[in-house]
Amino acid sequence: MFRRVLGKTLGFLGYTVQYGCIAHCAFEYIGEFVACSGPSMEPTITSHDVVFSERLSRHLCRIEKGDIVIAKSPFDPHMNICKRVIGLEGDKICTSGPSDVFKTHQYVPKGHVWLEGDNLRNSTDSRSYGPVPYALIRGRVCLKLWPPHNFGALNQSPTGRIVKRSD
Amino acid sequence: MAQQAGAGRRYVRAFVSGFFVAVPVTVTVLDRFAYVARVEGASMQPSLNPEGNVTGSDVVLLNRWSVRNYQVRRGDIVSVLSPKNPQQKIIKRVIALEGDFIKTLGYKNRYLKVPDGHFWIEGDHHGHSLDSNSFGPALRTPWRARCSVKCCVWCSHGVSCQVSLGLVHGRASHIIWPPNRWQRIEPSIPPERMPLLNWHADATEDEEKD
């Protein structure tokens, strides 16, 4: 009797461990669901939207300009930020505001990306804390899941700040 | 004949189910608990690779569970995802945490305060030829051209810089190869590299320094 209970408990634990590991692999290497909050990506993503971010692009280093990414915040690793990639390593970013007389530029260092929110007026992004290491990126947002009337792929950047390819 | 086909099918089913158990469990253990890595390079001498690659590199055990909340201590040897190459890891010693004032060796600023969410890492071997001391600020060292990116082989060339806490990968807890170098790695900072002051110093930290 006791042995049967023990056997069943161990079997249950074994299945829990196995399915927990499969879940970890799925969330770590395939994708995860993210609930966004904050106004920095309006109108593309509004607060309380749920999106799906896939991890394959990050592991295969295929993040491109114009992608919306989820990344760990450089100043607080427990927090995640959701921003758009404006420039990759080697790109020249215009860091002065639109009303400035003298334009200043900055080059994105190797292994870093330049992130900006779509809501330029209400977003803390690389314009304030500088380029973000690529290794802090967690995944690329590919699908919006909630609210249902906005289901589907995400829009292109409304800001026109993405660095053109320099040939 | 039918028995052989049945046995074959049972074998395939056992193999597939075993595969789907072994691979996720192994991947989860390597991601969450422990990782084994070989150290390449000389910038952590004499703690790691004291004879260089002549007699074989050290292999260290990295504890990933202890850094799951990004808690590192001064003096720990940690592996960090390289901010300059996301597919490479570098292994260095933690010298200072957020809020510390430190005096740098060969960095562009002589004194600096480590920003929030970052920590300062340095190699132990300050006289290494590819250290940032001889080549100027860490961001312009050409050492990366000499590092080969291989699976489980980690580069420890001379870099001292501040890195974001989100990049921390694991804490080196033991050296497990070669057998004559089996040991537990204890956290320690060379006395001349101690931080000068901590901005967030509270009562407990003052007691630790005493």
GROMACS .gro file of C-alpha atoms in nm:
model
  377
    1MET     CA    1   0.000   0.000   0.000
    2PHE     CA    2   0.273   0.243   0.103
    3ARG     CA    3   0.488   0.132  -0.184
    4ARG     CA    4   0.206   0.201  -0.430
    5VAL     CA    5   0.159   0.554  -0.295
    6LEU     CA    6   0.533   0.613  -0.311
    7GLY     CA    7   0.547   0.479  -0.663
    8LYS     CA    8   0.261   0.701  -0.774
    9THR     CA    9   0.416   1.008  -0.607
   10LEU     CA   10   0.750   0.947  -0.772
   11GLY     CA   11   0.580   0.895  -1.105
   12PHE     CA   12   0.393   1.220  -1.061
   13LEU     CA   13   0.712   1.403  -0.969
   14GLY     CA   14   0.888   1.256  -1.269
   15TYR     CA   15   0.617   1.378  -1.503
   16THR     CA   16   0.622   1.722  -1.339
   17VAL     CA   17   0.997   1.752  -1.385
   18GLN     CA   18   0.976   1.634  -1.744
   19TYR     CA   19   0.695   1.869  -1.844
   20GLY     CA   20   0.853   2.153  -1.650
   21CYS     CA   21   1.172   2.107  -1.849
   22ILE     CA   22   0.981   2.095  -2.176
   23ALA     CA   23   0.802   2.416  -2.076
   24HIS     CA   24   1.133   2.581  -1.994
   25CYS     CA   25   1.274   2.485  -2.332
   26ALA     CA   26   0.964   2.615  -2.507
   27PHE     CA   27   0.969   2.952  -2.329
   28GLU     CA   28   1.343   2.989  -2.362
   29TYR     CA   29   1.396   2.884  -2.723
   30ILE     CA   30   1.064   2.921  -2.901
   31GLY     CA   31   0.870   3.215  -2.759
   32GLU     CA   32   0.680   3.361  -2.470
   33PHE     CA   33   0.373   3.573  -2.404
   34VAL     CA   34   0.436   3.925  -2.276
   35ALA     CA   35   0.191   4.172  -2.126
   36CYS     CA   36   0.309   4.522  -2.204
   37SER     CA   37   0.251   4.827  -1.993
   38GLY     CA   38   0.339   5.190  -2.045
   39PRO     CA   39   0.288   5.445  -2.319
   40SER     CA   40   0.629   5.436  -2.487
   41MET     CA   41   0.528   5.225  -2.787
   42GLU     CA   42   0.199   5.394  -2.875
   43PRO     CA   43   0.025   5.372  -3.116
   44THR     CA   44   0.179   5.037  -3.217
   45ILE     CA   45   0.142   4.876  -2.875
   46THR     CA   46  -0.074   5.028  -2.604
   47SER     CA   47  -0.072   4.956  -2.234
   48HIS     CA   48  -0.215   4.618  -2.126
   49ASP     CA   49  -0.169   4.464  -2.469
   50VAL     CA   50  -0.055   4.102  -2.480
   51VAL     CA   51   0.200   4.014  -2.745
   52PHE     CA   52   0.393   3.704  -2.844
   53SER     CA   53   0.769   3.741  -2.862
   54GLU     CA   54   0.971   3.474  -3.034
   55ARG     CA   55   1.316   3.377  -2.914
   56LEU     CA   56   1.460   3.212  -3.224
   57SER     CA   57   1.567   3.539  -3.388
   58ARG     CA   58   1.763   3.639  -3.083
   59HIS     CA   59   1.947   3.306  -3.053
   60LEU     CA   60   2.024   3.299  -3.423
   61CYS     CA   61   2.126   3.668  -3.420
   62ARG     CA   62   1.867   3.764  -3.681
   63ILE     CA   63   1.726   4.075  -3.515
   64GLU     CA   64   1.692   4.345  -3.781
   65LYS     CA   65   1.628   4.716  -3.794
   66GLY     CA   66   1.262   4.795  -3.745
   67ASP     CA   67   1.194   4.492  -3.524
   68ILE     CA   68   1.020   4.546  -3.194
   69VAL     CA   69   1.216   4.366  -2.926
   70ILE     CA   70   1.176   4.281  -2.560
   71ALA     CA   71   1.501   4.340  -2.373
   72LYS     CA   72   1.622   4.346  -2.015
   73SER     CA   73   1.656   4.698  -1.888
   74PRO     CA   74   2.024   4.800  -1.868
   75PHE     CA   75   1.965   4.967  -1.534
   76ASP     CA   76   1.742   4.709  -1.369
   77PRO     CA   77   1.779   4.349  -1.486
   78HIS     CA   78   1.450   4.250  -1.327
   79MET     CA   79   1.257   4.482  -1.557
   80ASN     CA   80   1.196   4.434  -1.925
   81ILE     CA   81   1.163   4.704  -2.186
   82CYS     CA   82   0.979   4.686  -2.515
   83LYS     CA   83   1.126   4.909  -2.785
   84ARG     CA   84   1.197   4.919  -3.155
   85VAL     CA   85   1.543   4.862  -3.302
   86ILE     CA   86   1.646   5.180  -3.481
   87GLY     CA   87   2.010   5.101  -3.553
   88LEU     CA   88   2.246   4.806  -3.542
   89GLU     CA   89   2.618   4.802  -3.471
   90GLY     CA   90   2.811   5.045  -3.685
   91ASP     CA   91   2.513   5.264  -3.775
   92LYS     CA   92   2.527   5.640  -3.734
   93ILE     CA   93   2.242   5.770  -3.518
   94CYS     CA   94   2.132   6.130  -3.509
   95THR     CA   95   2.108   6.210  -3.139
   96SER     CA   96   2.012   6.574  -3.152
   97GLY     CA   97   1.648   6.671  -3.129
   98PRO     CA   98   1.448   6.793  -3.429
   99SER     CA   99   1.459   7.149  -3.302
  100ASP     CA  100   1.834   7.164  -3.239
  101VAL     CA  101   2.044   7.379  -3.467
  102PHE     CA  102   2.361   7.171  -3.449
  103LYS     CA  103   2.315   6.805  -3.532
  104THR     CA  104   2.505   6.556  -3.320
  105HIS     CA  105   2.570   6.198  -3.423
  106GLN     CA  106   2.673   5.885  -3.247
  107TYR     CA  107   2.791   5.551  -3.381
  108VAL     CA  108   2.645   5.235  -3.235
  109PRO     CA  109   2.936   5.030  -3.093
  110LYS     CA  110   3.003   4.667  -3.183
  111GLY     CA  111   2.767   4.422  -3.020
  112HIS     CA  112   2.508   4.691  -2.934
  113VAL     CA  113   2.176   4.813  -3.073
  114TRP     CA  114   1.997   5.145  -3.057
  115LEU     CA  115   1.644   5.118  -2.922
  116GLU     CA  116   1.372   5.380  -2.938
  117GLY     CA  117   1.006   5.375  -2.852
  118ASP     CA  118   0.747   5.466  -3.114
  119ASN     CA  119   0.605   5.736  -2.887
  120LEU     CA  120   0.912   5.956  -2.902
  121ARG     CA  121   0.778   6.219  -2.670
  122ASN     CA  122   0.700   5.975  -2.391
  123SER     CA  123   0.972   5.713  -2.403
  124THR     CA  124   1.293   5.657  -2.207
  125ASP     CA  125   1.516   5.474  -2.447
  126SER     CA  126   1.862   5.481  -2.600
  127ARG     CA  127   1.833   5.857  -2.639
  128SER     CA  128   1.875   5.880  -2.261
  129TYR     CA  129   2.073   5.570  -2.166
  130GLY     CA  130   2.274   5.502  -2.475
  131PRO     CA  131   2.311   5.191  -2.689
  132VAL     CA  132   2.202   4.861  -2.537
  133PRO     CA  133   2.415   4.542  -2.561
  134TYR     CA  134   2.263   4.292  -2.802
  135ALA     CA  135   2.293   4.018  -2.540
  136LEU     CA  136   2.029   4.191  -2.326
  137ILE     CA  137   1.764   4.135  -2.593
  138ARG     CA  138   1.522   3.858  -2.497
  139GLY     CA  139   1.305   3.820  -2.804
  140ARG     CA  140   1.139   3.978  -3.105
  141VAL     CA  141   0.773   4.073  -3.086
  142CYS     CA  142   0.599   3.920  -3.384
  143LEU     CA  143   0.228   3.899  -3.305
  144LYS     CA  144  -0.022   4.098  -3.104
  145LEU     CA  145  -0.270   3.874  -2.926
  146TRP     CA  146  -0.485   4.106  -2.717
  147PRO     CA  147  -0.706   4.308  -2.761
  148PRO     CA  148  -0.880   4.082  -3.014
  149HIS     CA  149  -0.979   4.360  -3.251
  150ASN     CA  150  -0.611   4.440  -3.297
  151PHE     CA  151  -0.498   4.080  -3.341
  152GLY     CA  152  -0.220   4.025  -3.592
  153ALA     CA  153   0.117   4.150  -3.701
  154LEU     CA  154   0.252   4.481  -3.581
  155ASN     CA  155   0.280   4.800  -3.781
  156GLN     CA  156   0.590   4.956  -3.923
  157SER     CA  157   0.760   5.237  -3.738
  158PRO     CA  158   0.556   5.556  -3.743
  159THR     CA  159   0.852   5.775  -3.651
  160GLY     CA  160   1.077   5.746  -3.956
  161ARG     CA  161   1.381   5.728  -3.730
  162ILE     CA  162   1.513   5.396  -3.855
  163VAL     CA  163   1.863   5.438  -3.995
  164LYS     CA  164   1.873   5.382  -4.370
  165ARG     CA  165   2.120   5.128  -4.496
  166SER     CA  166   2.440   5.311  -4.589
  167ASP     CA  167   2.592   5.154  -4.898
  168MET     CA  168   0.841  -1.175  -3.826
  169ALA     CA  169   0.560  -0.987  -3.661
  170GLN     CA  170   0.740  -1.018  -3.331
  171GLN     CA  171   1.050  -0.858  -3.476
  172ALA     CA  172   0.849  -0.570  -3.619
  173GLY     CA  173   0.680  -0.526  -3.283
  174ALA     CA  174   1.014  -0.528  -3.103
  175GLY     CA  175   1.154  -0.275  -3.353
  176ARG     CA  176   0.861  -0.043  -3.301
  177ARG     CA  177   0.888  -0.074  -2.925
  178TYR     CA  178   1.256   0.011  -2.950
  179VAL     CA  179   1.186   0.321  -3.158
  180ARG     CA  180   0.915   0.432  -2.918
  181ALA     CA  181   1.145   0.385  -2.619
  182PHE     CA  182   1.420   0.578  -2.793
  183VAL     CA  183   1.193   0.867  -2.887
  184SER     CA  184   1.039   0.893  -2.542
  185GLY     CA  185   1.384   0.874  -2.383
  186PHE     CA  186   1.506   1.144  -2.619
  187PHE     CA  187   1.220   1.373  -2.529
  188VAL     CA  188   1.301   1.329  -2.162
  189ALA     CA  189   1.679   1.358  -2.180
  190VAL     CA  190   1.713   1.661  -2.407
  191PRO     CA  191   1.478   1.902  -2.225
  192VAL     CA  192   1.611   1.797  -1.886
  193THR     CA  193   1.971   1.845  -1.995
  194VAL     CA  194   1.898   2.180  -2.155
  195THR     CA  195   1.710   2.299  -1.845
  196VAL     CA  196   1.991   2.192  -1.614
  197LEU     CA  197   2.251   2.370  -1.830
  198ASP     CA  198   2.038   2.684  -1.845
  199ARG     CA  199   1.923   2.705  -1.485
  200PHE     CA  200   2.158   2.516  -1.257
  201ALA     CA  201   2.511   2.446  -1.368
  202TYR     CA  202   2.730   2.484  -1.672
  203VAL     CA  203   3.076   2.354  -1.746
  204ALA     CA  204   3.318   2.564  -1.946
  205ARG     CA  205   3.681   2.567  -2.048
  206VAL     CA  206   3.871   2.889  -1.988
  207GLU     CA  207   4.093   3.022  -2.265
  208GLY     CA  208   4.337   3.307  -2.240
  209ALA     CA  209   4.568   3.444  -1.978
  210SER     CA  210   4.401   3.747  -1.836
  211MET     CA  211   4.279   3.569  -1.524
  212GLN     CA  212   4.623   3.444  -1.424
  213PRO     CA  213   4.720   3.330  -1.166
  214SER     CA  214   4.370   3.232  -1.054
  215LEU     CA  215   4.274   3.054  -1.376
  216ASN     CA  216   4.503   2.905  -1.643
  217PRO     CA  217   4.822   2.973  -1.449
  218GLU     CA  218   5.041   2.806  -1.710
  219GLY     CA  219   4.855   2.930  -2.012
  220ASN     CA  220   4.743   2.677  -2.272
  221VAL     CA  221   5.065   2.473  -2.247
  222THR     CA  222   4.945   2.210  -2.005
  223GLY     CA  223   4.577   2.246  -2.092
  224SER     CA  224   4.320   2.504  -1.994
  225ASP     CA  225   4.126   2.503  -1.672
  226VAL     CA  226   3.770   2.379  -1.680
  227VAL     CA  227   3.537   2.552  -1.437
  228LEU     CA  228   3.193   2.473  -1.303
  229LEU     CA  229   2.958   2.770  -1.336
  230ASN     CA  230   2.674   2.798  -1.090
  231ARG     CA  231   2.378   2.949  -1.273
  232TRP     CA  232   2.126   2.904  -0.993
  233SER     CA  233   2.304   3.144  -0.761
  234VAL     CA  234   2.286   3.429  -1.012
  235ARG     CA  235   1.921   3.381  -1.105
  236ASN     CA  236   1.834   3.702  -0.916
  237TYR     CA  237   2.141   3.882  -1.047
  238GLN     CA  238   2.307   3.876  -0.707
  239VAL     CA  239   2.683   3.886  -0.736
  240ARG     CA  240   2.936   3.968  -0.468
  241ARG     CA  241   3.257   4.163  -0.493
  242GLY     CA  242   3.544   3.924  -0.555
  243ASP     CA  243   3.338   3.658  -0.733
  244ILE     CA  244   3.465   3.519  -1.060
  245VAL     CA  245   3.170   3.539  -1.298
  246SER     CA  246   3.101   3.457  -1.657
  247VAL     CA  247   2.931   3.733  -1.848
  248LEU     CA  248   2.782   3.757  -2.197
  249SER     CA  249   3.022   3.983  -2.380
  250PRO     CA  250   2.877   4.328  -2.452
  251LYS     CA  251   3.085   4.339  -2.769
  252ASN     CA  252   2.994   3.998  -2.907
  253PRO     CA  253   2.667   3.844  -2.794
  254GLN     CA  254   2.776   3.490  -2.884
  255GLN     CA  255   3.084   3.498  -2.666
  256LYS     CA  256   3.123   3.479  -2.293
  257ILE     CA  257   3.401   3.637  -2.091
  258ILE     CA  258   3.511   3.527  -1.749
  259LYS     CA  259   3.633   3.790  -1.508
  260ARG     CA  260   3.638   3.895  -1.145
  261VAL     CA  261   3.378   4.131  -0.999
  262ILE     CA  262   3.561   4.428  -0.849
  263ALA     CA  263   3.278   4.668  -0.769
  264LEU     CA  264   2.899   4.675  -0.760
  265GLU     CA  265   2.652   4.951  -0.837
  266GLY     CA  266   2.715   5.267  -0.644
  267ASP     CA  267   3.085   5.201  -0.575
  268PHE     CA  268   3.350   5.461  -0.649
  269ILE     CA  269   3.654   5.300  -0.800
  270LYS     CA  270   3.991   5.396  -0.932
  271THR     CA  271   4.040   5.242  -1.274
  272LEU     CA  272   4.353   5.111  -1.441
  273GLY     CA  273   4.389   5.244  -1.792
  274TYR     CA  274   4.023   5.324  -1.850
  275LYS     CA  275   3.926   5.655  -2.007
  276ASN     CA  276   3.806   5.797  -1.674
  277ARG     CA  277   4.046   5.775  -1.383
  278TYR     CA  278   3.776   5.760  -1.117
  279LEU     CA  279   3.421   5.662  -1.177
  280LYS     CA  280   3.104   5.565  -1.000
  281VAL     CA  281   2.953   5.239  -1.117
  282PRO     CA  282   2.599   5.320  -1.242
  283ASP     CA  283   2.283   5.150  -1.116
  284GLY     CA  284   2.225   4.804  -1.253
  285HIS     CA  285   2.590   4.764  -1.357
  286PHE     CA  286   2.901   4.616  -1.205
  287TRP     CA  287   3.272   4.644  -1.275
  288ILE     CA  288   3.477   4.346  -1.391
  289GLU     CA  289   3.851   4.306  -1.434
  290GLY     CA  290   4.093   4.034  -1.521
  291ASP     CA  291   4.341   3.937  -1.252
  292HIS     CA  292   4.643   3.962  -1.477
  293HIS     CA  293   4.696   4.336  -1.513
  294GLY     CA  294   5.025   4.307  -1.695
  295HIS     CA  295   4.891   4.095  -1.980
  296SER     CA  296   4.996   4.224  -2.315
  297LEU     CA  297   4.642   4.264  -2.444
  298ASP     CA  298   4.514   4.443  -2.135
  299SER     CA  299   4.332   4.769  -2.173
  300ASN     CA  300   4.632   4.934  -2.002
  301SER     CA  301   4.847   4.909  -2.312
  302PHE     CA  302   4.579   4.958  -2.571
  303GLY     CA  303   4.384   5.237  -2.410
  304PRO     CA  304   4.016   5.229  -2.323
  305ALA     CA  305   3.856   4.887  -2.316
  306LEU     CA  306   3.621   4.963  -2.603
  307ARG     CA  307   3.901   4.976  -2.856
  308THR     CA  308   4.104   4.666  -2.773
  309PRO     CA  309   4.167   4.437  -3.071
  310TRP     CA  310   4.178   4.123  -2.855
  311ARG     CA  311   3.852   3.997  -2.995
  312ALA     CA  312   4.013   3.926  -3.330
  313ARG     CA  313   4.219   3.656  -3.161
  314CYS     CA  314   3.937   3.484  -2.978
  315SER     CA  315   3.784   3.190  -3.151
  316VAL     CA  316   3.420   3.138  -3.070
  317LYS     CA  317   3.373   2.769  -2.998
  318CYS     CA  318   3.116   2.580  -2.806
  319CYS     CA  319   3.195   2.582  -2.433
  320VAL     CA  320   3.529   2.763  -2.482
  321TRP     CA  321   3.544   3.101  -2.320
  322CYS     CA  322   3.770   3.392  -2.380
  323SER     CA  323   3.926   3.571  -2.090
  324HIS     CA  324   4.141   3.832  -2.256
  325GLY     CA  325   4.212   4.151  -2.075
  326VAL     CA  326   3.906   4.366  -2.049
  327SER     CA  327   3.808   4.587  -1.762
  328CYS     CA  328   3.477   4.760  -1.797
  329GLN     CA  329   3.135   4.809  -1.651
  330VAL     CA  330   2.872   4.564  -1.764
  331SER     CA  331   2.501   4.552  -1.708
  332LEU     CA  332   2.379   4.308  -1.444
  333GLY     CA  333   2.145   4.154  -1.701
  334LEU     CA  334   2.448   4.013  -1.885
  335VAL     CA  335   2.568   3.798  -1.597
  336HIS     CA  336   2.569   3.432  -1.693
  337GLY     CA  337   2.702   3.231  -1.399
  338ARG     CA  338   2.938   3.230  -1.106
  339ALA     CA  339   3.251   3.015  -1.125
  340SER     CA  340   3.236   2.806  -0.812
  341HIS     CA  341   3.488   2.524  -0.869
  342ILE     CA  342   3.777   2.434  -1.092
  343ILE     CA  343   3.713   2.076  -1.198
  344TRP     CA  344   3.996   2.006  -1.445
  345PRO     CA  345   4.287   1.931  -1.444
  346PRO     CA  346   4.260   1.707  -1.139
  347ASN     CA  347   4.562   1.857  -0.966
  348ARG     CA  348   4.379   2.192  -0.969
  349TRP     CA  349   4.053   2.073  -0.813
  350GLN     CA  350   3.949   2.350  -0.579
  351ARG     CA  351   3.666   2.569  -0.470
  352ILE     CA  352   3.698   2.925  -0.597
  353GLU     CA  353   3.674   3.171  -0.311
  354PRO     CA  354   3.573   3.533  -0.367
  355SER     CA  355   3.864   3.768  -0.309
  356ILE     CA  356   3.967   4.111  -0.431
  357PRO     CA  357   4.330   4.223  -0.447
  358PRO     CA  358   4.360   4.489  -0.174
  359GLU     CA  359   4.479   4.757  -0.417
  360ARG     CA  360   4.164   4.713  -0.629
  361MET     CA  361   3.909   4.753  -0.350
  362PRO     CA  362   3.641   5.015  -0.418
  363LEU     CA  363   3.712   5.349  -0.255
  364LEU     CA  364   3.364   5.426  -0.137
  365ASN     CA  365   3.010   5.305  -0.174
  366TRP     CA  366   2.741   5.560  -0.247
  367HIS     CA  367   2.466   5.341  -0.103
  368ALA     CA  368   2.669   5.250   0.207
  369ASP     CA  369   2.445   5.157   0.493
  370ALA     CA  370   2.520   5.025   0.840
  371THR     CA  371   2.563   4.660   0.738
  372GLU     CA  372   2.811   4.741   0.465
  373ASP     CA  373   3.021   4.951   0.699
  374GLU     CA  374   3.039   4.660   0.937
  375GLU     CA  375   3.153   4.429   0.657
  376LYS     CA  376   3.435   4.658   0.559
  377ASP     CA  377   3.559   4.661   0.921
   0.00000   0.00000   0.00000
